[in-house]
């Protein structure tokens, strides 16, 4: 019988530190098999749209994501089958032509602003986390990151934050905190929370006979 991998959802606002929490858990299982699936890579394909139209997309709304494909891929990984994960280009605002072959692993981490918003995704998760970080820290991190890694200007980041990111956070992301099993204050800096999560994950893997 196929042993079902463990699925961990890591949600939280933009710049909250989801990536650091994800990396810390990933590092703790280096000897093990963990695969990370970023919901960002499952933004709907926009290659057929002009750049002007891509710039008008609301990337913080649940409808921006191709959750059908994401769910299909998670189900494949749960069946211990590989997937062709899409690759997302933040500067071009669309998927690139390449995909990356991802092999099935014992632990699947699903990371993204809205991974707890879709009931179908929640139903696939064994553990649901919400990384809770103050808005001032999140916007500072976002400005620094978007300029250095995503080809943006300060003005564009601030405008997008005030017009889209902030209202969508309050409307769609923050309310998903209620679905979390554990709320982690301050993301990757919270060593106690990370240690607790790693211990819990190991215990579940052992009791399921995976390790
Ligand atoms: N986004 C964007 N332009 C795109 C696609 C996405 O600006 N073409 C932004 C969305 O506005 C959304 C953010 O990307 O708010 C999602 O990524 P974010 O959660 O900020 O990054 P992670 O590294 O996944 O998380 P964290 O900062 O918590 O580590």
XYZ file of N, CA, C and O and ligand atoms in Angstrom:
873
model
N 0.827 -1.190 0.000
C 0.000 0.000 0.000
C 0.881 1.268 0.000
O 1.899 1.301 0.670
N 0.439 2.291 -0.747
C 1.209 3.538 -0.804
C 1.049 4.287 0.515
O -0.071 4.508 0.967
N 2.170 4.667 1.143
C 2.085 5.429 2.396
C 1.862 6.898 2.062
O 2.641 7.493 1.329
N 0.774 7.458 2.598
C 0.402 8.822 2.241
C 1.399 9.816 2.821
O 1.643 9.834 4.019
N 1.966 10.665 1.963
C 2.866 11.697 2.482
C 2.090 12.664 3.382
O 0.865 12.727 3.339
N 2.840 13.413 4.175
C 2.266 14.390 5.088
C 2.182 15.734 4.361
O 3.144 16.129 3.715
N 1.034 16.412 4.478
C 0.904 17.715 3.815
C 0.812 18.824 4.865
O -0.030 18.775 5.756
N 1.711 19.817 4.737
C 1.734 20.945 5.668
C 1.436 22.214 4.887
O 2.118 22.517 3.900
N 0.425 22.953 5.301
C 0.102 24.228 4.654
C 0.708 25.366 5.453
O 0.588 25.396 6.679
N 1.399 26.288 4.768
C 1.978 27.445 5.450
C 1.460 28.718 4.778
O 1.859 29.056 3.661
N 0.521 29.395 5.460
C -0.070 30.614 4.911
C 0.416 31.822 5.700
O 1.163 31.689 6.675
N -0.027 33.010 5.294
C 0.351 34.250 5.983
C 0.479 35.356 4.947
O 0.623 35.081 3.756
N 0.429 36.585 5.425
C 0.470 37.715 4.506
C 1.775 37.818 3.736
O 2.776 37.189 4.094
N 1.747 38.643 2.706
C 2.960 38.875 1.925
C 4.040 39.479 2.815
O 3.783 40.422 3.569
N 5.237 38.900 2.774
C 6.343 39.406 3.586
C 6.309 38.952 5.035
O 7.082 39.427 5.864
N 5.426 38.018 5.344
C 5.294 37.591 6.752
C 6.428 36.674 7.193
O 6.666 36.511 8.389
N 7.104 36.034 6.239
C 8.186 35.114 6.602
C 7.840 33.661 6.328
O 8.450 32.751 6.896
N 6.880 33.445 5.445
C 6.508 32.064 5.090
C 7.710 31.304 4.540
O 7.925 30.138 4.846
N 8.495 32.007 3.705
C 9.643 31.349 3.086
C 10.663 30.926 4.140
O 11.220 29.833 4.058
N 10.903 31.781 5.162
C 11.877 31.400 6.201
C 11.383 30.213 7.006
O 12.170 29.322 7.342
N 10.093 30.192 7.345
C 9.554 29.044 8.092
C 9.692 27.782 7.241
O 10.140 26.732 7.714
N 9.334 27.905 5.973
C 9.420 26.770 5.055
C 10.860 26.264 4.969
O 11.126 25.063 5.087
N 11.810 27.197 4.803
C 13.214 26.799 4.680
C 13.719 26.142 5.955
O 14.491 25.180 5.908
N 13.288 26.674 7.121
C 13.747 26.116 8.397
C 13.246 24.677 8.553
O 14.000 23.791 8.979
N 12.014 24.437 8.196
C 11.475 23.063 8.290
C 12.198 22.168 7.273
O 12.610 21.055 7.577
N 12.379 22.691 6.079
C 13.061 21.939 5.020
C 14.461 21.519 5.473
O 14.862 20.364 5.332
N 15.190 22.479 6.053
C 16.560 22.202 6.518
C 16.578 21.128 7.604
O 17.476 20.300 7.649
N 15.568 21.175 8.487
C 15.526 20.211 9.598
C 15.345 18.777 9.091
O 15.666 17.824 9.787
N 14.826 18.630 7.879
C 14.579 17.296 7.321
C 15.518 16.988 6.162
O 15.175 16.225 5.266
N 16.682 17.589 6.204
C 17.631 17.437 5.083
C 17.864 15.978 4.719
O 17.937 15.623 3.551
N 17.928 15.156 5.774
C 18.206 13.743 5.547
C 16.982 13.030 4.983
O 17.033 11.893 4.566
N 15.902 13.712 5.020
C 14.604 13.165 4.682
C 14.137 13.664 3.363
O 14.798 14.427 2.728
N 12.879 13.335 3.090
C 12.432 13.878 1.826
C 11.285 14.857 2.029
O 10.221 14.514 2.515
N 11.565 16.088 1.679
C 10.567 17.158 1.764
C 10.504 17.840 0.404
O 11.537 18.121 -0.194
N 9.278 18.086 -0.064
C 9.156 18.858 -1.298
C 8.359 20.121 -0.981
O 7.393 20.075 -0.225
N 8.810 21.258 -1.537
C 8.118 22.522 -1.294
C 7.378 22.923 -2.570
O 7.961 22.985 -3.647
N 6.082 23.199 -2.400
C 5.287 23.674 -3.535
C 4.795 25.080 -3.192
O 4.036 25.267 -2.244
N 5.253 26.076 -3.956
C 4.826 27.455 -3.717
C 3.561 27.714 -4.528
O 3.554 27.510 -5.740
N 2.535 28.215 -3.854
C 1.288 28.534 -4.564
C 1.542 29.596 -5.638
O 0.885 29.599 -6.677
N 2.513 30.479 -5.392
C 2.851 31.515 -6.393
C 3.143 30.919 -7.773
O 2.911 31.556 -8.794
N 3.719 29.736 -7.798
C 4.060 29.137 -9.085
C 2.819 28.710 -9.854
O 2.894 28.377 -11.034
N 1.683 28.737 -9.159
C 0.416 28.319 -9.767
C -0.495 29.498 -10.070
O -1.705 29.339 -10.159
N 0.110 30.715 -10.210
C -0.688 31.811 -10.749
C -1.158 31.389 -12.134
O -0.432 30.691 -12.859
N -2.364 31.828 -12.497
C -2.894 31.445 -13.812
C -1.950 31.915 -14.914
O -1.352 32.980 -14.802
N -1.866 31.105 -15.947
C -1.007 31.448 -17.073
C -1.541 32.714 -17.747
O -2.736 32.820 -18.026
N -0.659 33.696 -17.996
C -1.100 34.948 -18.626
C -0.299 35.241 -19.891
O -0.250 36.387 -20.339
N 0.311 34.182 -20.433
C 1.196 34.415 -21.580
C 0.440 34.954 -22.793
O 1.038 35.593 -23.659
N -0.877 34.739 -22.839
C -1.653 35.216 -23.983
C -2.022 36.697 -23.836
O -2.570 37.299 -24.753
N -1.727 37.294 -22.664
C -2.103 38.698 -22.427
C -0.943 39.645 -22.682
O 0.216 39.293 -22.477
N -1.277 40.873 -23.097
C -0.260 41.921 -23.239
C 0.230 42.329 -21.849
O -0.513 42.182 -20.861
N 1.461 42.880 -21.775
C 2.029 43.302 -20.497
C 1.094 44.253 -19.755
O 0.910 44.150 -18.538
N 0.473 45.194 -20.493
C -0.436 46.160 -19.851
C -1.543 45.464 -19.086
O -1.901 45.867 -17.977
N -2.079 44.409 -19.682
C -3.164 43.670 -19.022
C -2.626 42.892 -17.822
O -3.285 42.813 -16.792
N -1.424 42.321 -17.982
C -0.836 41.555 -16.867
C -0.632 42.456 -15.660
O -0.768 42.018 -14.523
N -0.274 43.732 -15.912
C -0.020 44.660 -14.815
C -1.301 45.015 -14.061
O -1.260 45.448 -12.922
N -2.457 44.800 -14.737
C -3.727 45.146 -14.085
C -4.282 43.993 -13.246
O -5.260 44.171 -12.524
N -3.656 42.809 -13.345
C -4.172 41.646 -12.608
C -4.058 41.855 -11.110
O -3.077 42.418 -10.631
N -5.053 41.406 -10.383
C -5.012 41.437 -8.915
C -4.391 40.121 -8.436
O -5.053 39.082 -8.411
N -3.098 40.182 -8.067
C -2.363 38.965 -7.697
C -2.590 38.546 -6.247
O -1.971 37.599 -5.774
N -3.456 39.251 -5.566
C -3.732 38.924 -4.160
C -5.165 38.440 -3.972
O -5.649 38.327 -2.851
N -5.835 38.156 -5.102
C -7.216 37.661 -5.064
C -7.203 36.146 -5.282
O -6.417 35.647 -6.094
N -8.063 35.423 -4.596
C -8.083 33.960 -4.772
C -8.226 33.517 -6.233
O -7.659 32.490 -6.627
N -8.929 34.321 -7.046
C -9.153 33.897 -8.433
C -7.913 34.015 -9.314
O -7.898 33.550 -10.449
N -6.844 34.628 -8.790
C -5.614 34.750 -9.594
C -4.889 33.411 -9.718
O -4.046 33.225 -10.595
N -5.232 32.482 -8.828
C -4.495 31.219 -8.788
C -5.217 30.096 -9.534
O -6.442 30.010 -9.516
N -4.425 29.214 -10.134
C -4.952 28.019 -10.786
C -4.938 26.884 -9.750
O -4.114 25.977 -9.805
N -5.873 26.988 -8.798
C -5.879 25.994 -7.723
C -6.254 24.596 -8.223
O -5.894 23.602 -7.599
N -6.981 24.523 -9.340
C -7.336 23.198 -9.886
C -6.046 22.436 -10.224
O -5.908 21.260 -9.899
N -5.126 23.135 -10.892
C -3.857 22.482 -11.251
C -3.048 22.160 -9.990
O -2.467 21.075 -9.867
N -3.036 23.103 -9.043
C -2.289 22.879 -7.800
C -2.829 21.638 -7.069
O -2.056 20.770 -6.631
N -4.138 21.524 -6.967
C -4.753 20.380 -6.275
C -4.442 19.079 -7.018
O -4.114 18.056 -6.418
N -4.529 19.142 -8.338
C -4.204 17.976 -9.154
C -2.765 17.522 -8.881
O -2.494 16.330 -8.704
N -1.844 18.489 -8.806
C -0.440 18.151 -8.556
C -0.235 17.585 -7.157
O 0.516 16.627 -6.979
N -0.904 18.168 -6.165
C -0.759 17.640 -4.798
C -1.297 16.208 -4.760
O -0.694 15.316 -4.159
N -2.408 15.976 -5.439
C -2.957 14.612 -5.454
C -1.995 13.618 -6.108
O -1.874 12.485 -5.664
N -1.309 14.053 -7.147
C -0.309 13.177 -7.772
C 0.806 12.843 -6.776
O 1.228 11.700 -6.651
N 1.291 13.904 -6.073
C 2.376 13.682 -5.096
C 1.895 12.763 -3.975
O 2.658 11.934 -3.467
N 0.617 12.901 -3.602
C 0.069 12.020 -2.554
C 0.021 10.565 -3.016
O 0.111 9.639 -2.216
N -0.121 10.371 -4.321
C -0.099 9.015 -4.900
C 1.336 8.567 -5.198
O 1.547 7.564 -5.862
N 2.292 9.372 -4.739
C 3.719 9.101 -4.974
C 4.069 9.124 -6.453
O 4.889 8.341 -6.939
N 3.418 10.042 -7.180
C 3.753 10.242 -8.595
C 4.413 11.606 -8.766
O 4.052 12.562 -8.064
N 5.353 11.731 -9.702
C 6.033 12.997 -9.954
C 5.115 13.994 -10.660
O 4.083 13.624 -11.227
N 5.505 15.267 -10.605
C 4.737 16.306 -11.306
C 5.693 17.211 -12.090
O 6.881 17.254 -11.817
N 5.131 17.927 -13.066
C 5.885 18.955 -13.787
C 5.449 20.291 -13.212
O 4.427 20.852 -13.612
N 6.203 20.792 -12.240
C 5.816 22.030 -11.549
C 6.047 23.241 -12.447
O 7.120 23.374 -13.034
N 5.035 24.134 -12.535
C 5.264 25.341 -13.345
C 6.323 26.234 -12.718
O 6.606 26.127 -11.532
N 6.890 27.117 -13.527
C 7.874 28.089 -13.032
C 7.286 29.470 -13.284
O 6.771 29.732 -14.370
N 7.340 30.334 -12.270
C 6.719 31.648 -12.407
C 7.760 32.743 -12.539
O 8.787 32.722 -11.872
N 7.484 33.708 -13.412
C 8.397 34.823 -13.629
C 7.712 36.111 -13.135
O 6.772 36.601 -13.772
N 8.177 36.637 -11.995
C 7.527 37.811 -11.384
C 7.748 39.082 -12.193
O 6.990 40.034 -12.083
N 8.814 39.120 -12.970
C 9.072 40.325 -13.764
C 8.166 40.325 -14.995
O 7.637 41.359 -15.398
N 7.922 39.147 -15.571
C 7.071 39.057 -16.764
C 5.606 38.856 -16.381
O 4.714 38.893 -17.236
N 5.335 38.629 -15.116
C 3.980 38.413 -14.605
C 3.274 37.242 -15.277
O 2.079 37.299 -15.550
N 3.993 36.208 -15.551
C 3.347 35.006 -16.093
C 4.252 33.799 -15.885
O 5.394 33.927 -15.435
N 3.714 32.633 -16.215
C 4.525 31.416 -16.136
C 5.565 31.424 -17.241
O 5.303 31.928 -18.328
N 6.701 30.846 -16.945
C 7.672 30.713 -18.024
C 7.362 29.428 -18.787
O 6.488 28.663 -18.390
N 8.070 29.206 -19.889
C 7.775 28.028 -20.709
C 8.256 26.736 -20.078
O 7.737 25.664 -20.389
N 9.265 26.893 -19.159
C 9.795 25.649 -18.585
C 8.911 25.137 -17.457
O 8.139 25.876 -16.881
N 9.098 23.860 -17.145
C 8.533 23.280 -15.934
C 9.679 22.531 -15.262
O 10.712 22.306 -15.883
N 9.496 22.193 -13.988
C 10.542 21.452 -13.277
C 9.949 20.134 -12.798
O 8.859 20.117 -12.206
N 10.666 19.050 -13.071
C 10.173 17.745 -12.623
C 10.379 17.625 -11.113
O 11.490 17.795 -10.616
N 9.308 17.365 -10.392
C 9.380 17.214 -8.941
C 9.009 15.784 -8.586
O 7.929 15.297 -8.954
N 9.918 15.132 -7.874
C 9.667 13.743 -7.465
C 8.831 13.732 -6.183
O 8.926 14.643 -5.369
N 8.025 12.695 -5.992
C 7.235 12.614 -4.755
C 8.138 12.432 -3.538
O 9.212 11.848 -3.654
N 7.702 12.977 -2.401
C 8.485 12.909 -1.163
C 7.555 12.605 0.011
O 6.338 12.640 -0.135
N 8.174 12.351 1.190
C 7.369 12.003 2.375
C 6.585 13.176 2.949
O 5.538 13.005 3.554
N 7.166 14.379 2.791
C 6.517 15.574 3.334
C 6.327 16.584 2.209
O 7.255 16.859 1.450
N 5.101 17.104 2.104
C 4.813 18.116 1.080
C 4.484 19.421 1.809
O 3.550 19.455 2.613
N 5.268 20.473 1.562
C 4.960 21.779 2.151
C 4.299 22.643 1.080
O 4.855 22.851 0.006
N 3.096 23.107 1.391
C 2.359 23.979 0.470
C 2.418 25.383 1.034
O 1.833 25.645 2.085
N 3.132 26.285 0.357
C 3.363 27.616 0.932
C 2.755 28.696 0.044
O 2.938 28.671 -1.173
N 2.007 29.620 0.648
C 1.469 30.719 -0.150
C 0.454 31.551 0.609
O -0.105 31.097 1.613
N 0.227 32.788 0.131
C -0.657 33.711 0.858
C -2.057 33.132 1.058
O -2.681 33.379 2.073
N -2.535 32.353 0.081
C -3.939 31.921 0.154
C -4.115 30.398 0.183
O -5.159 29.896 -0.213
N -3.109 29.675 0.690
C -3.261 28.202 0.684
C -4.327 27.713 1.666
O -4.841 26.611 1.522
N -4.675 28.565 2.652
C -5.733 28.134 3.589
C -7.111 28.637 3.162
O -8.107 28.373 3.831
N -7.158 29.354 2.042
C -8.436 29.957 1.631
C -9.346 28.944 0.936
O -10.563 29.011 1.041
N -8.753 27.985 0.220
C -9.529 27.017 -0.570
C -9.784 25.767 0.277
O -8.845 25.083 0.689
N -11.066 25.483 0.493
C -11.424 24.342 1.347
C -10.836 23.030 0.819
O -10.419 22.162 1.588
N -10.761 22.916 -0.513
C -10.238 21.668 -1.102
C -8.770 21.482 -0.737
O -8.314 20.361 -0.514
N -8.026 22.599 -0.675
C -6.609 22.507 -0.275
C -6.510 22.204 1.215
O -5.707 21.371 1.636
N -7.336 22.884 2.008
C -7.305 22.643 3.466
C -7.553 21.174 3.764
O -6.917 20.574 4.636
N -8.487 20.588 3.014
C -8.844 19.184 3.257
C -7.689 18.219 2.979
O -7.697 17.086 3.438
N -6.717 18.675 2.200
C -5.571 17.797 1.886
C -4.469 17.898 2.939
O -3.530 17.115 2.939
N -4.599 18.893 3.849
C -3.489 19.187 4.778
C -3.622 18.449 6.111
O -4.698 18.381 6.674
N -2.482 17.958 6.610
C -2.437 17.364 7.956
C -2.196 18.431 9.010
O -2.662 18.329 10.133
N -1.394 19.444 8.642
C -1.067 20.516 9.578
C -1.221 21.844 8.845
O -0.729 22.010 7.728
N -1.931 22.780 9.500
C -2.143 24.088 8.869
C -1.503 25.178 9.741
O -1.838 25.319 10.910
N -0.569 25.933 9.149
C 0.136 26.992 9.879
C -0.202 28.356 9.273
O -0.401 28.476 8.066
N -0.235 29.363 10.145
C -0.395 30.743 9.668
C 0.718 31.574 10.284
O 0.854 31.629 11.507
N 1.540 32.175 9.463
C 2.633 33.009 9.946
C 2.101 34.435 10.099
O 1.647 35.048 9.132
N 2.147 34.927 11.348
C 1.483 36.177 11.686
C 2.514 37.253 12.014
O 3.181 37.182 13.038
N 2.663 38.214 11.131
C 3.693 39.245 11.312
C 3.057 40.617 11.100
O 2.213 40.776 10.209
N 3.467 41.595 11.936
C 2.882 42.934 11.844
C 3.039 43.516 10.433
O 4.042 43.286 9.757
N 2.039 44.327 10.060
C 2.008 44.879 8.703
C 3.208 45.779 8.399
O 3.695 45.809 7.270
N 3.725 46.497 9.427
C 4.851 47.395 9.129
C 6.091 46.585 8.725
O 6.797 46.928 7.774
N 6.307 45.467 9.407
C 7.459 44.636 9.037
C 7.241 44.001 7.662
O 8.168 43.870 6.860
N 5.997 43.619 7.394
C 5.723 42.962 6.097
C 5.959 43.906 4.921
O 6.524 43.512 3.904
N 5.534 45.179 5.065
C 5.726 46.102 3.935
C 7.210 46.437 3.759
O 7.700 46.516 2.628
N 7.944 46.551 4.879
C 9.390 46.835 4.750
C 10.067 45.688 3.988
O 10.821 45.905 3.029
N 9.754 44.453 4.389
C 10.385 43.298 3.714
C 9.987 43.249 2.249
O 10.777 42.932 1.375
N 8.719 43.574 2.013
C 8.235 43.488 0.629
C 8.926 44.519 -0.269
O 9.305 44.214 -1.395
N 9.104 45.743 0.257
C 9.776 46.771 -0.557
C 11.191 46.300 -0.905
O 11.591 46.323 -2.075
N 11.927 45.834 0.119
C 13.317 45.406 -0.126
C 13.363 44.235 -1.108
O 14.157 44.218 -2.045
N 12.499 43.241 -0.896
C 12.523 42.051 -1.754
C 12.076 42.353 -3.188
O 12.716 41.938 -4.151
N 10.964 43.082 -3.334
C 10.441 43.300 -4.683
C 11.402 44.115 -5.541
O 11.469 43.932 -6.762
N 12.157 45.018 -4.903
C 13.121 45.807 -5.672
C 14.315 44.938 -6.054
O 14.738 44.912 -7.211
N 14.826 44.154 -5.081
C 16.046 43.392 -5.397
C 15.760 42.130 -6.200
O 16.567 41.717 -7.017
N 14.603 41.496 -5.995
C 14.390 40.196 -6.649
C 13.299 40.188 -7.725
O 13.232 39.262 -8.526
N 12.380 41.154 -7.684
C 11.252 41.054 -8.613
C 11.156 42.212 -9.597
O 10.120 42.433 -10.230
N 12.257 42.969 -9.703
C 12.333 44.014 -10.742
C 11.335 45.148 -10.583
O 10.803 45.663 -11.571
N 11.087 45.607 -9.345
C 10.094 46.671 -9.126
C 10.758 47.956 -8.643
O 11.914 47.945 -8.206
N 9.977 49.073 -8.645
C 10.462 50.323 -8.064
C 9.753 50.550 -6.733
O 8.697 49.956 -6.492
N 10.322 51.427 -5.871
C 9.677 51.724 -4.579
C 8.247 52.199 -4.833
O 7.298 51.760 -4.185
N 8.092 53.127 -5.802
C 6.770 53.699 -6.067
C 5.762 52.623 -6.428
O 4.633 52.608 -5.945
N 6.177 51.684 -7.297
C 5.217 50.655 -7.734
C 4.848 49.726 -6.588
O 3.703 49.301 -6.460
N 5.824 49.427 -5.707
C 5.526 48.525 -4.584
C 4.552 49.200 -3.615
O 3.572 48.596 -3.173
N 4.810 50.495 -3.334
C 3.941 51.208 -2.389
C 2.534 51.347 -2.968
O 1.534 51.099 -2.290
N 2.443 51.693 -4.248
C 1.123 51.857 -4.865
C 0.351 50.530 -4.855
O -0.825 50.481 -4.495
N 1.038 49.444 -5.230
C 0.385 48.128 -5.249
C -0.039 47.729 -3.826
O -1.114 47.161 -3.619
N 0.810 48.050 -2.867
C 0.493 47.677 -1.482
C -0.785 48.370 -1.013
O -1.696 47.733 -0.477
N -0.851 49.697 -1.238
C -2.001 50.448 -0.731
C -3.289 50.117 -1.481
O -4.351 49.993 -0.877
N -3.172 49.925 -2.803
C -4.387 49.722 -3.598
C -4.870 48.286 -3.634
O -6.059 48.035 -3.802
N -3.940 47.328 -3.534
C -4.332 45.927 -3.718
C -3.930 45.035 -2.535
O -4.774 44.393 -1.914
N -2.626 45.005 -2.234
C -2.118 44.020 -1.263
C -2.799 44.179 0.100
O -3.287 43.210 0.681
N -2.851 45.417 0.582
C -3.421 45.654 1.917
C -4.920 45.304 1.969
O -5.331 44.511 2.834
N -5.748 45.858 1.054
C -7.177 45.489 1.145
C -7.435 43.990 0.952
O -8.286 43.421 1.632
N -6.685 43.350 0.042
C -6.892 41.909 -0.186
C -6.435 41.099 1.024
O -7.040 40.082 1.371
N -5.380 41.581 1.679
C -4.915 40.898 2.896
C -6.033 40.894 3.930
O -6.354 39.856 4.521
N -6.632 42.084 4.132
C -7.676 42.180 5.158
C -8.913 41.381 4.780
O -9.560 40.785 5.632
N -9.219 41.359 3.473
C -10.449 40.665 3.043
C -10.284 39.146 2.945
O -11.176 38.400 3.330
N -9.152 38.689 2.421
C -9.036 37.251 2.109
C -7.989 36.481 2.908
O -8.154 35.299 3.168
N -6.857 37.131 3.228
C -5.757 36.362 3.827
C -5.901 36.262 5.344
O -5.984 35.169 5.904
N -5.987 37.429 5.989
C -6.114 37.465 7.459
C -7.249 36.560 7.970
O -7.053 35.817 8.948
N -8.433 36.548 7.318
C -9.521 35.693 7.835
C -9.195 34.197 7.818
O -9.839 33.425 8.528
N -8.185 33.774 7.027
C -7.894 32.330 6.982
C -7.132 31.869 8.226
O -6.935 30.676 8.428
N -6.746 32.828 9.062
C -6.072 32.491 10.320
C -6.932 31.543 11.154
O -6.429 30.707 11.884
N -8.248 31.678 11.010
C -9.165 30.846 11.809
C -9.029 29.363 11.475
O -9.444 28.512 12.240
N -8.501 29.065 10.290
C -8.388 27.648 9.889
C -7.083 27.025 10.364
O -6.890 25.819 10.252
N -6.169 27.868 10.886
C -4.840 27.352 11.246
C -4.882 26.515 12.518
O -5.631 26.814 13.455
N -4.079 25.449 12.534
C -3.895 24.677 13.771
C -2.955 25.443 14.691
O -3.084 25.408 15.902
N -1.966 26.102 14.072
C -0.964 26.835 14.846
C -0.711 28.181 14.165
O -0.555 28.243 12.949
N -0.690 29.249 14.987
C -0.358 30.578 14.457
C 1.055 30.896 14.943
O 1.333 30.846 16.143
N 1.954 31.144 14.012
C 3.359 31.387 14.369
C 3.653 32.878 14.284
O 3.652 33.457 13.199
N 3.914 33.521 15.447
C 4.283 34.934 15.371
C 5.707 35.066 14.834
O 6.573 34.274 15.197
N 5.911 36.011 13.913
C 7.265 36.367 13.492
C 8.071 35.292 12.767
O 9.266 35.160 13.006
N 7.403 34.538 11.980
C 8.049 33.644 11.019
C 9.336 32.961 11.395
O 9.455 32.306 12.427
N 10.320 33.101 10.538
C 11.558 32.332 10.624
C 12.413 32.611 11.848
O 13.293 31.831 12.178
N 12.142 33.741 12.540
C 12.938 34.052 13.738
C 12.451 33.265 14.953
O 13.099 33.238 15.977
N 11.287 32.647 14.825
C 10.667 31.980 15.967
C 11.155 30.531 16.083
O 10.512 29.589 15.627
N 12.321 30.381 16.714
C 12.948 29.051 16.775
C 12.132 28.046 17.556
O 12.086 26.868 17.219
N 11.476 28.528 18.627
C 10.678 27.609 19.456
C 9.552 27.005 18.611
O 9.335 25.787 18.603
N 8.865 27.862 17.876
C 7.752 27.377 17.057
C 8.251 26.397 15.986
O 7.616 25.366 15.724
N 9.382 26.703 15.382
C 9.926 25.828 14.336
C 10.284 24.460 14.955
O 9.948 23.407 14.388
N 10.958 24.494 16.121
C 11.323 23.228 16.784
C 10.087 22.399 17.103
O 10.069 21.181 16.916
N 9.037 23.075 17.602
C 7.795 22.354 17.929
C 7.212 21.705 16.680
O 6.780 20.546 16.706
N 7.223 22.445 15.575
C 6.658 21.904 14.333
C 7.463 20.700 13.844
O 6.903 19.683 13.441
N 8.794 20.832 13.913
C 9.657 19.745 13.425
C 9.431 18.483 14.266
O 9.296 17.377 13.723
N 9.325 18.670 15.589
C 9.078 17.521 16.475
C 7.744 16.860 16.129
O 7.631 15.634 16.040
N 6.741 17.680 15.917
C 5.396 17.157 15.609
C 5.409 16.398 14.272
O 4.843 15.301 14.157
N 6.062 16.974 13.287
C 6.102 16.327 11.963
C 6.805 14.968 12.072
O 6.335 13.961 11.529
N 7.931 14.942 12.822
C 8.654 13.670 12.978
C 7.764 12.641 13.656
O 7.746 11.462 13.272
N 7.008 13.080 14.672
C 6.132 12.151 15.397
C 5.068 11.575 14.460
O 4.790 10.369 14.482
N 4.491 12.417 13.624
C 3.449 11.919 12.699
C 4.063 10.943 11.698
O 3.504 9.877 11.422
N 5.251 11.296 11.170
C 5.897 10.405 10.195
C 6.161 9.038 10.823
O 5.944 7.997 10.199
N 6.621 9.060 12.088
C 6.911 7.796 12.767
C 5.647 6.994 12.995
O 5.589 5.792 12.715
N 4.595 7.677 13.492
C 3.377 6.926 13.804
C 2.708 6.403 12.532
O 1.980 5.427 12.551
N 2.965 7.070 11.387
C 2.411 6.571 10.116
C 3.311 5.517 9.472
O 3.049 5.054 8.371
N 4.408 5.231 10.160
C 5.312 4.205 9.642
C 6.074 4.644 8.417
O 6.574 3.836 7.629
N 6.203 5.960 8.225
C 6.926 6.458 7.045
C 8.422 6.459 7.293
O 9.216 6.257 6.382
N 8.828 6.714 8.554
C 10.277 6.680 8.832
C 10.591 5.595 9.854
O 9.726 5.131 10.561
N 2.870 39.250 -6.852
C 3.249 40.342 -7.611
N 3.339 40.233 -8.969
C 3.061 39.069 -9.587
C 2.666 37.931 -8.830
C 2.588 38.065 -7.456
O 3.506 41.426 -7.061
N 3.168 38.998 -10.903
C 2.760 39.395 -5.398
C 1.337 39.414 -4.898
O 0.925 40.745 -4.796
C 1.386 38.700 -3.537
C 2.827 38.231 -3.430
O 3.374 38.305 -4.749
O 1.071 39.575 -2.477
C 2.951 36.790 -2.919
O 4.271 36.497 -2.564
P 4.749 36.679 -1.032
O 3.779 36.000 -0.144
O 5.014 38.102 -0.761
O 6.151 35.924 -1.044
P 6.653 34.592 -0.327
O 8.152 34.567 -0.512
O 5.865 33.442 -0.822
O 6.292 34.772 1.218
P 7.030 35.495 2.423
O 7.308 36.900 1.989
O 6.021 35.411 3.544
O 8.283 34.721 2.708
